[in-house]
Coordinates of C-alpha atoms in Angstrom, one line a residue:
X1 CA -122.2 -63.5 137.1
X2 CA -119.1 -65.7 137.4
X3 CA -116.0 -65.2 135.2
X4 CA -116.6 -68.6 133.6
X5 CA -120.1 -67.8 132.4
X6 CA -119.0 -64.4 131.2
X7 CA -116.2 -66.0 129.1
X8 CA -118.6 -68.6 127.6
X9 CA -121.0 -65.8 126.5
X10 CA -118.1 -64.0 124.7
X11 CA -117.0 -67.2 122.9
X12 CA -120.6 -68.0 121.8
X13 CA -121.0 -64.5 120.3
X14 CA -117.7 -64.8 118.4
X15 CA -118.7 -68.2 117.0
X16 CA -122.0 -66.7 115.8
X17 CA -120.4 -63.8 114.0
X18 CA -117.9 -66.1 112.3
X19 CA -120.7 -68.3 110.9
X20 CA -122.6 -65.3 109.6
X21 CA -119.4 -64.1 107.8
X22 CA -118.7 -67.5 106.2
X23 CA -122.2 -67.7 104.8
X24 CA -121.6 -64.5 102.8
X25 CA -118.0 -65.2 101.9
X26 CA -118.9 -66.5 98.5
X27 CA -120.6 -63.2 97.6
X28 CA -117.5 -61.2 98.6
X29 CA -115.1 -63.4 96.6
X30 CA -117.3 -63.1 93.4
X31 CA -117.5 -59.4 93.8
X32 CA -113.7 -59.1 94.3
X33 CA -113.0 -61.2 91.2
X34 CA -115.2 -58.9 89.1
X35 CA -112.9 -56.0 90.0
X36 CA -109.7 -57.7 88.6
X37 CA -108.2 -56.0 85.5
X38 CA -109.2 -57.4 82.1
X39 CA -105.6 -58.4 81.4
X40 CA -105.8 -61.1 84.0
X41 CA -108.8 -62.6 82.2
X42 CA -107.1 -62.3 78.8
X43 CA -104.0 -64.0 80.1
X44 CA -106.1 -67.0 81.2
X45 CA -107.7 -67.1 77.8
X46 CA -104.4 -67.6 75.8
X47 CA -104.6 -71.2 74.4
X48 CA -103.1 -73.0 71.5
X49 CA -106.2 -72.5 69.3
X50 CA -104.2 -69.7 67.5
X51 CA -100.5 -70.9 67.3
X52 CA -99.2 -67.4 66.4
X53 CA -100.3 -66.1 69.8
X54 CA -99.4 -69.1 71.9
X55 CA -96.8 -68.7 74.6
X56 CA -93.3 -69.8 73.8
X57 CA -92.2 -73.3 75.0
X58 CA -89.0 -75.1 74.3
X59 CA -90.8 -77.7 72.2
X60 CA -91.7 -74.9 69.8
X61 CA -88.1 -75.0 68.6
X62 CA -88.5 -78.4 67.0
X63 CA -87.0 -78.1 63.4
X64 CA -90.0 -79.8 62.0
X65 CA -92.3 -77.3 63.5
X66 CA -93.4 -74.4 61.2
X67 CA -95.9 -72.7 63.5
X68 CA -93.3 -70.5 65.2
X69 CA -91.5 -68.4 62.5
X70 CA -88.9 -66.8 64.9
X71 CA -87.8 -70.0 66.6
X72 CA -84.1 -69.5 65.5
X73 CA -84.1 -65.9 66.7
X74 CA -85.6 -66.8 70.0
X75 CA -83.0 -69.6 70.5
X76 CA -80.2 -67.1 69.7
X77 CA -81.6 -64.7 72.3
X78 CA -81.6 -67.4 74.9
X79 CA -78.1 -68.5 74.0
X80 CA -76.8 -65.0 74.3
X81 CA -78.6 -64.3 77.6
X82 CA -77.4 -67.5 79.2
X83 CA -74.0 -69.2 79.7
X84 CA -70.7 -67.6 80.3
X85 CA -70.0 -63.9 80.0
X86 CA -66.8 -63.3 78.0
X87 CA -65.6 -59.8 79.0
X88 CA -62.8 -59.9 76.4
X89 CA -65.2 -60.3 73.5
X90 CA -67.5 -57.8 75.0
X91 CA -64.7 -55.2 75.3
X92 CA -63.5 -55.9 71.7
X93 CA -66.9 -55.1 70.4
X94 CA -66.9 -51.6 72.0
X95 CA -63.4 -50.9 70.7
X96 CA -64.3 -52.0 67.2
X97 CA -67.3 -49.6 67.3
X98 CA -64.9 -46.7 68.2
X99 CA -61.9 -47.7 66.1
X100 CA -62.5 -45.2 63.2
X101 CA -60.2 -42.2 63.1
X102 CA -60.3 -39.0 61.2
X103 CA -62.7 -36.0 60.7
X104 CA -65.7 -38.4 60.2
X105 CA -64.9 -40.6 63.1
X106 CA -68.1 -39.7 65.0
X107 CA -70.2 -40.6 62.0
X108 CA -68.5 -44.0 61.5
X109 CA -68.8 -44.7 65.2
X110 CA -72.5 -43.9 65.2
X111 CA -73.0 -46.2 62.2
X112 CA -71.1 -49.0 63.8
X113 CA -73.1 -48.5 67.0
X114 CA -76.4 -48.6 65.0
X115 CA -75.4 -51.9 63.4
X116 CA -74.5 -53.4 66.8
X117 CA -77.8 -52.3 68.3
X118 CA -79.7 -53.8 65.4
X119 CA -78.0 -57.2 65.9
X120 CA -79.0 -57.3 69.6
X121 CA -81.6 -59.7 70.7
X122 CA -84.7 -58.8 72.7
X123 CA -83.3 -60.3 75.9
X124 CA -79.9 -58.6 75.5
X125 CA -81.6 -55.3 74.9
X126 CA -83.7 -55.7 78.0
X127 CA -80.5 -56.6 80.0
X128 CA -78.6 -53.6 78.7
X129 CA -81.4 -51.2 79.5
X130 CA -81.7 -52.5 83.0
X131 CA -77.9 -52.3 83.5
X132 CA -77.8 -48.7 82.4
X133 CA -80.5 -47.8 84.9
X134 CA -78.5 -49.4 87.7
X135 CA -75.3 -47.7 86.6
X136 CA -77.1 -44.3 86.7
X137 CA -77.0 -44.7 90.5
X138 CA -73.2 -44.4 90.6
X139 CA -73.2 -40.5 90.9
X140 CA -75.0 -40.9 94.3
X141 CA -72.2 -43.0 95.7
X142 CA -70.7 -40.1 97.6
X143 CA -73.8 -40.0 99.9
X144 CA -73.1 -43.7 100.8
X145 CA -69.5 -43.2 101.8
X146 CA -70.2 -41.2 105.0
X147 CA -70.9 -37.8 106.5
X148 CA -68.4 -35.0 106.9
X149 CA -66.2 -35.1 110.1
X150 CA -63.5 -32.9 111.5
X151 CA -61.2 -35.9 111.7
X152 CA -60.9 -35.8 107.9
X153 CA -60.0 -32.1 108.1
X154 CA -57.3 -33.0 110.6
X155 CA -56.0 -35.7 108.2
X156 CA -55.7 -33.1 105.4
X157 CA -54.0 -30.5 107.7
X158 CA -51.5 -33.0 109.2
X159 CA -50.9 -35.2 106.1
X160 CA -51.9 -33.4 102.9
X161 CA -51.1 -36.4 100.7
X162 CA -53.4 -38.7 102.7
X163 CA -56.1 -35.9 102.7
X164 CA -55.9 -35.6 98.9
X165 CA -56.1 -39.4 98.4
X166 CA -59.1 -39.4 100.8
X167 CA -60.8 -36.9 98.5
X168 CA -60.2 -39.2 95.5
X169 CA -62.0 -41.9 97.4
X170 CA -64.9 -39.7 98.6
X171 CA -66.6 -40.2 95.2
X172 CA -67.9 -36.6 95.2
X173 CA -69.0 -36.6 98.9
X174 CA -68.0 -33.7 101.2
X175 CA -65.4 -34.7 103.8
X176 CA -65.1 -31.6 106.0
X177 CA -67.9 -30.0 108.0
X178 CA -69.2 -26.7 106.8
X179 CA -70.4 -25.5 110.2
X180 CA -67.9 -23.8 112.6
X181 CA -69.4 -25.6 115.6
X182 CA -68.2 -28.9 114.3
X183 CA -64.5 -27.8 114.8
X184 CA -64.9 -27.2 118.6
X185 CA -61.6 -28.3 120.1
X186 CA -63.4 -29.5 123.3
X187 CA -65.3 -32.1 121.2
X188 CA -63.5 -35.4 121.2
X189 CA -62.7 -37.2 118.0
X190 CA -65.2 -40.0 117.3
X191 CA -63.7 -41.2 113.9
X192 CA -67.3 -41.7 112.6
X193 CA -67.8 -44.7 115.0
X194 CA -65.3 -46.7 112.9
X195 CA -62.4 -46.7 115.4
X196 CA -62.6 -47.6 119.1
X197 CA -62.3 -44.4 121.2
X198 CA -63.6 -45.2 124.7
X199 CA -60.2 -44.8 126.4
X200 CA -59.1 -41.9 124.3
X201 CA -62.2 -39.8 125.1
X202 CA -61.8 -40.5 128.9
X203 CA -58.2 -39.4 128.9
X204 CA -59.0 -36.3 126.9
X205 CA -61.7 -35.3 129.4
X206 CA -59.3 -35.7 132.3
X207 CA -56.7 -33.5 130.6
X208 CA -59.3 -30.8 129.9
X209 CA -60.5 -30.7 133.5
X210 CA -57.0 -30.2 134.7
X211 CA -56.3 -27.6 132.1
X212 CA -59.5 -25.6 133.0
X213 CA -58.4 -25.6 136.7
X214 CA -55.0 -24.3 135.9
X215 CA -55.9 -21.5 133.4
X216 CA -59.1 -20.1 134.8
X217 CA -57.6 -16.6 135.6
X218 CA -55.4 -15.8 132.5
X219 CA -56.2 -14.6 129.0
X220 CA -57.1 -17.0 126.2
X221 CA -53.9 -16.2 124.3
X222 CA -51.8 -17.0 127.3
X223 CA -53.8 -20.1 128.0
X224 CA -53.3 -21.4 124.5
X225 CA -49.6 -20.6 124.7
X226 CA -49.3 -22.6 127.8
X227 CA -51.0 -25.5 126.1
X228 CA -48.4 -25.2 123.3
X229 CA -45.6 -25.1 125.8
X230 CA -46.8 -28.3 127.6
X231 CA -47.3 -30.1 124.3
X232 CA -43.7 -29.2 123.2
X233 CA -42.4 -30.8 126.4
X234 CA -44.3 -34.0 125.7
X235 CA -42.0 -36.3 123.7
X236 CA -44.3 -39.4 123.7
X237 CA -45.1 -41.3 120.5
X238 CA -44.1 -39.8 117.2
X239 CA -43.8 -43.0 115.3
X240 CA -46.1 -42.6 112.2
X241 CA -44.9 -45.4 110.1
X242 CA -48.4 -46.9 110.1
X243 CA -49.6 -43.8 108.3
X244 CA -47.6 -44.9 105.3
X245 CA -49.5 -48.2 105.4
X246 CA -52.7 -46.3 105.2
X247 CA -51.5 -44.2 102.3
X248 CA -50.5 -47.4 100.5
X249 CA -54.0 -48.8 101.1
X250 CA -55.5 -45.6 99.7
X251 CA -53.4 -45.8 96.6
X252 CA -54.5 -49.4 96.1
X253 CA -58.2 -48.5 96.5
X254 CA -57.8 -45.7 93.9
X255 CA -56.2 -48.2 91.5
X256 CA -59.1 -50.5 92.1
X257 CA -61.6 -47.8 91.1
X258 CA -59.6 -46.9 88.0
X259 CA -59.3 -50.5 86.8
X260 CA -63.0 -51.2 87.4
X261 CA -64.0 -48.1 85.4
X262 CA -61.5 -48.9 82.7
X263 CA -63.2 -52.3 82.1
X264 CA -66.6 -50.6 82.1
X265 CA -65.7 -47.9 79.6
X266 CA -64.0 -50.5 77.3
X267 CA -67.3 -52.1 76.1
X268 CA -69.9 -49.4 76.9
X269 CA -70.6 -46.7 74.3
X270 CA -72.3 -43.4 74.8
X271 CA -74.7 -42.5 71.9
X272 CA -74.1 -38.7 72.1
X273 CA -70.4 -39.1 72.9
X274 CA -69.7 -42.1 70.7
X275 CA -66.0 -41.9 69.8
X276 CA -64.7 -41.2 73.4
X277 CA -63.0 -44.1 75.0
X278 CA -62.3 -42.8 78.6
X279 CA -65.8 -41.5 79.3
X280 CA -65.9 -43.1 82.8
X281 CA -62.5 -41.8 83.7
X282 CA -63.5 -38.4 82.6
X283 CA -66.5 -38.5 84.9
X284 CA -64.4 -39.8 87.8
X285 CA -61.7 -37.2 87.6
X286 CA -64.2 -34.4 87.1
X287 CA -65.9 -35.6 90.4
X288 CA -62.6 -35.7 92.1
X289 CA -61.6 -32.2 91.0
X290 CA -64.9 -30.8 92.3
X291 CA -64.6 -32.8 95.5
X292 CA -61.2 -31.2 96.2
X293 CA -62.6 -27.7 95.5
X294 CA -65.6 -28.4 97.7
X295 CA -63.5 -29.6 100.6
X296 CA -61.2 -26.6 100.3
X297 CA -63.9 -24.0 100.2
X298 CA -66.2 -25.9 102.5
X299 CA -64.1 -25.1 105.6
X300 CA -66.0 -22.3 107.5
X301 CA -62.8 -20.3 108.0
X302 CA -61.3 -18.0 105.4
X303 CA -58.2 -17.2 107.4
X304 CA -56.1 -20.0 109.0
X305 CA -52.6 -19.7 110.3
X306 CA -50.6 -22.9 110.7
X307 CA -47.4 -23.4 112.7
X308 CA -45.1 -26.5 112.8
X309 CA -43.5 -26.6 116.2
X310 CA -40.8 -28.7 117.8
X311 CA -38.2 -28.2 120.5
X312 CA -35.0 -26.5 119.5
X313 CA -31.6 -28.1 120.4
X314 CA -30.2 -27.0 123.7
X315 CA -27.3 -24.5 123.6
X316 CA -28.2 -22.7 120.3
X317 CA -26.8 -19.2 120.0
X318 CA -28.4 -16.7 117.6
X319 CA -26.8 -13.6 116.1
X320 CA -28.0 -10.3 117.7
X321 CA -28.8 -8.9 114.3
X322 CA -31.2 -11.7 113.3
X323 CA -34.6 -10.1 112.4
X324 CA -37.0 -10.3 115.3
X325 CA -40.6 -11.3 114.4
X326 CA -42.7 -8.6 116.1
X327 CA -45.2 -5.9 115.3
X328 CA -43.6 -2.7 113.9
X329 CA -44.4 0.4 111.9
X330 CA -48.1 0.1 112.5
X331 CA -48.3 -3.5 111.1
X332 CA -49.3 -6.4 113.3
X333 CA -47.2 -9.6 113.5
X334 CA -49.3 -11.3 110.9
X335 CA -48.4 -8.7 108.3
X336 CA -44.8 -8.9 109.3
X337 CA -44.7 -12.7 108.7
X338 CA -46.5 -12.3 105.4
X339 CA -44.0 -9.7 104.2
X340 CA -41.1 -11.9 105.3
X341 CA -37.4 -11.3 106.0
X342 CA -34.8 -11.8 103.3
X343 CA -32.0 -12.9 105.6
X344 CA -30.3 -16.1 106.7
X345 CA -28.8 -16.2 110.2
X346 CA -26.2 -18.8 111.1
X347 CA -26.4 -20.2 114.6
X348 CA -23.7 -21.5 116.9
X349 CA -23.6 -24.8 118.6
X350 CA -20.9 -25.9 121.1
X351 CA -19.1 -29.0 120.1
X352 CA -18.5 -29.7 123.8
X353 CA -22.2 -29.6 124.9
X354 CA -24.6 -32.4 123.8
X355 CA -28.0 -31.6 122.4
X356 CA -31.1 -33.6 121.3
X357 CA -32.5 -33.4 117.8
X358 CA -36.3 -34.0 117.6
X359 CA -37.6 -36.2 114.8
X360 CA -41.2 -35.2 115.0
X361 CA -43.2 -32.1 115.5
X362 CA -46.8 -31.0 116.1
X363 CA -49.1 -28.5 114.5
X364 CA -50.8 -25.4 115.8
X365 CA -53.8 -24.0 113.8
X366 CA -55.3 -20.7 114.6
X367 CA -58.6 -20.0 112.8
X368 CA -60.6 -16.8 112.5
X369 CA -64.3 -17.1 112.6
X370 CA -66.3 -16.2 109.5
X371 CA -65.9 -16.3 105.7
X372 CA -65.1 -13.5 103.3
X373 CA -67.4 -12.5 100.5
X374 CA -65.1 -14.1 97.9
X375 CA -65.0 -17.3 100.0
X376 CA -68.8 -17.3 100.3
X377 CA -69.2 -16.8 96.5
X378 CA -66.9 -19.8 95.8
X379 CA -68.9 -22.0 98.2
X380 CA -72.1 -21.1 96.2
X381 CA -70.3 -21.7 92.9
X382 CA -69.0 -25.0 94.2
X383 CA -72.5 -26.2 95.2
X384 CA -73.8 -25.2 91.8
X385 CA -71.0 -27.1 90.0
X386 CA -71.7 -30.2 92.1
X387 CA -75.3 -30.2 91.0
X388 CA -74.3 -29.8 87.4
X389 CA -71.8 -32.6 87.6
X390 CA -74.4 -34.8 89.3
X391 CA -76.9 -34.2 86.4
X392 CA -74.1 -34.8 83.9
X393 CA -73.1 -38.1 85.5
X394 CA -76.6 -39.4 85.8
X395 CA -77.3 -38.6 82.2
X396 CA -74.0 -40.1 81.1
X397 CA -74.6 -43.5 82.8
X398 CA -78.3 -43.7 82.0
X399 CA -77.6 -43.3 78.3
X400 CA -74.8 -45.9 78.2
X401 CA -75.4 -48.6 75.7
X402 CA -74.2 -52.2 75.5
X403 CA -73.5 -52.3 79.2
X404 CA -73.8 -55.8 80.6
X405 CA -75.3 -56.5 84.0
X406 CA -72.2 -58.5 84.9
X407 CA -70.0 -55.5 84.2
X408 CA -72.3 -53.0 86.0
X409 CA -72.4 -55.3 89.0
X410 CA -68.6 -55.5 89.1
X411 CA -68.3 -51.7 88.8
X412 CA -70.8 -50.9 91.5
X413 CA -69.4 -53.5 93.9
X414 CA -65.7 -52.4 93.5
X415 CA -66.3 -48.7 93.4
X416 CA -68.6 -48.5 96.3
X417 CA -66.5 -50.9 98.4
X418 CA -63.4 -48.8 97.6
X419 CA -65.2 -45.7 98.7
X420 CA -66.3 -47.1 102.0
X421 CA -62.9 -48.7 102.8
X422 CA -61.3 -45.4 101.8
X423 CA -63.3 -43.6 104.5
X424 CA -62.4 -46.3 107.0
X425 CA -58.7 -46.0 106.1
X426 CA -58.8 -42.2 106.5
X427 CA -60.3 -42.6 109.9
X428 CA -57.6 -45.1 110.8
X429 CA -54.9 -42.7 109.7
X430 CA -56.4 -40.0 111.9
X431 CA -56.5 -42.4 114.9
X432 CA -52.8 -43.4 114.3
X433 CA -51.7 -39.7 114.3
X434 CA -53.7 -39.1 117.5
X435 CA -52.6 -42.3 119.2
X436 CA -50.1 -40.9 121.8
X437 CA -50.3 -37.1 122.1
X438 CA -52.1 -34.3 120.4
X439 CA -50.6 -33.9 116.9
X440 CA -52.6 -30.6 116.4
X441 CA -53.7 -27.9 118.7
X442 CA -56.6 -25.9 117.1
X443 CA -58.3 -22.8 118.4
X444 CA -60.9 -20.5 116.9
X445 CA -60.9 -16.8 117.6
X446 CA -63.4 -14.1 116.6
X447 CA -61.1 -11.4 115.3
X448 CA -57.8 -10.9 113.5
X449 CA -56.5 -9.0 116.6
X450 CA -57.0 -12.1 118.7
X451 CA -55.0 -14.2 116.1
X452 CA -52.1 -11.7 116.4
X453 CA -52.2 -12.0 120.1
X454 CA -52.1 -15.8 120.1
X455 CA -49.2 -15.7 117.6
X456 CA -47.2 -13.2 119.7
X457 CA -47.7 -15.3 122.9
X458 CA -46.5 -18.5 121.0
X459 CA -43.4 -16.8 119.5
X460 CA -42.4 -15.6 123.0
X461 CA -42.1 -19.2 124.2
X462 CA -38.4 -20.1 124.7
X463 CA -36.6 -23.1 123.2
X464 CA -39.1 -23.7 120.4
X465 CA -38.3 -24.2 116.7
X466 CA -41.3 -22.8 114.8
X467 CA -42.0 -23.1 111.0
X468 CA -44.6 -20.8 109.6
X469 CA -45.1 -18.7 106.5
X470 CA -41.9 -20.1 105.0
X471 CA -39.8 -18.8 108.0
X472 CA -37.7 -20.8 110.5
X473 CA -38.1 -19.0 113.9
X474 CA -36.3 -19.6 117.2
X475 CA -37.0 -17.5 120.3
X476 CA -39.0 -15.1 118.1
X477 CA -36.1 -14.5 115.7
X478 CA -36.2 -15.5 112.0
X479 CA -33.1 -17.4 111.0
X480 CA -34.1 -18.5 107.6
X481 CA -36.7 -18.1 104.9
X482 CA -37.5 -20.8 102.3
X483 CA -40.2 -21.5 99.8
X484 CA -42.9 -23.8 101.2
X485 CA -43.2 -25.5 97.8
X486 CA -39.7 -27.0 98.2
X487 CA -40.4 -28.3 101.7
X488 CA -41.5 -31.9 102.3
X489 CA -43.8 -30.7 105.1
X490 CA -46.1 -29.1 102.4
X491 CA -46.9 -32.6 101.1
X492 CA -46.5 -35.1 103.9
X493 CA -47.0 -32.8 106.8
X494 CA -46.5 -34.4 110.2
X495 CA -44.4 -37.2 108.7
X496 CA -41.7 -34.7 107.6
X497 CA -39.0 -34.2 110.1
X498 CA -38.5 -30.7 111.7
X499 CA -36.1 -28.3 110.0
X500 CA -32.5 -29.5 110.7
X501 CA -31.0 -26.5 112.4
X502 CA -27.5 -28.0 112.1
X503 CA -27.5 -26.9 108.5
X504 CA -27.1 -23.3 109.8
X505 CA -24.8 -24.2 112.7
X506 CA -21.2 -23.1 113.4
X507 CA -19.7 -25.5 115.9
X508 CA -17.3 -23.8 118.3
X509 CA -14.1 -25.5 119.4
X510 CA -12.6 -25.7 122.9
X511 CA -9.8 -23.2 123.8
X512 CA -7.2 -25.9 123.7
X513 CA -8.1 -27.1 120.3
X514 CA -6.0 -24.4 118.6
X515 CA -3.0 -22.4 119.6
X516 CA -3.5 -18.8 118.7
X517 CA -0.4 -16.6 118.2
X518 CA -0.1 -13.0 119.5
X519 CA -0.9 -11.7 116.0
X520 CA -4.1 -13.8 115.9
X521 CA -5.4 -12.5 119.2
X522 CA -4.6 -8.8 118.7
X523 CA -8.1 -8.1 117.1
X524 CA -9.9 -10.7 119.2
X525 CA -11.8 -9.7 122.4
X526 CA -11.7 -12.3 125.2
X527 CA -15.0 -12.5 126.9
X528 CA -16.2 -14.5 130.0
X529 CA -17.2 -18.0 129.1
X530 CA -20.9 -18.3 128.3
X531 CA -22.9 -21.3 127.1
X532 CA -22.5 -22.0 123.4
X533 CA -19.1 -20.3 122.6
X534 CA -15.6 -19.5 123.9
X535 CA -14.4 -16.6 121.9
X536 CA -16.3 -14.0 119.9
X537 CA -15.7 -10.7 118.2
X538 CA -17.3 -7.7 119.8
X539 CA -19.9 -7.6 117.0
X540 CA -20.9 -11.3 117.1
X541 CA -22.6 -11.5 120.5
X542 CA -25.8 -13.5 120.3
X543 CA -28.9 -14.8 121.9
X544 CA -28.8 -18.1 123.7
X545 CA -31.5 -20.7 123.7

């Protein structure tokens, strides 16, 4: 059998089956129509035989017509549901409902609200009900903003102010990862895919390969200390003025959210919370508060130690009696730093030897794996609180009355847009701080003993100015203690300049700058010239940097 004849047989069979189906099509159509709901048949049966059940048409509003008794009401409904929306009048109505003051203000407010609801037309009532349903989706906005990333944790550690503002814009969403594996230092920053990172990731990979080749035979603490030393020698970048632009954008986005919510709460009224004006602001700040708590307790490390490090000026001499930061009396170095030293040591700088003052620093964060029982309990409590606030917010917005669709659309558009752009801005801030060199070196160790070992190795490094636990440390010696609450670094982090050691400096003068008499030099010991000073008493010999 040829292919042509075989194809003709298939076509003939298909044509035969189609004819058989079309002959019985009428039977199938009649059977399907019999299964339609009765409401469809009733709708076709509505005719003008009974005027009171006739469908409304514009001609029914003819003043001479008497067969539609509610023609004026229907026209009023149409007028209110069409045309321009006057937000000022809409807001004044909400303020008038809540204007009563005194012990019976709630009763007066409920009475005014009842009158306002009775005056609503059917079309307006349907609009307000639909708007309240759409507004009840606002508590889910946090899930639309984005998933948690370690870049946002870095933003908070390096620039606490920007981190807090990012939490204001998270709309209840979690910013920081809750799993320890997400903080792996070997995993490159991706910025949520919102910032280009191709070149940055390639450069980081090359640096990691070189570092692994150099440090394959030494302890992890020494390896990390060498990374700190190399980073301290890197003076690239350090211009973070663009971060302030990001902070300004964040402040503007927060203002946008507050303004949008203010207009929404001006005309909307809550039946069970009638006389409260700022009900939307209350929900927003409650969500922000719980978001801040969630991001604090969500970090999977109970114990973190943070150090701000920069290079110390060259030629600094420290007094020999300055307290040395080291383990003693059965206490490790972490306990010694926590206990602190109540002493201020003045340093000496030579007026004849130039030195360089660093304007920026970098951070070192050492985290211990695991969470404490208290920390775990707070994490559970935080989750439970978020669920309760979500239920409260959904109920609050779903029960809002007199909410216009125009206002709800404005609120959802502005608030959700501000949340998304807030996440983009936070990622951009993180990319600006990581633009030239690593602004933070982070390591995770299993035990407290490992943390102490890393800390000791870092404090041994020469020529570094270290700020940690309120102490200013040079060459392992604490020269000053101050309250972190009065330090700009506590609030603006990386953007705050390193501690100005010249505040504690005593500049030495050359030997020819002053003529000493015999009486002046009787009690003065002449020592060989050393870097940093010319003359010194026998008790004032110091440590040089």
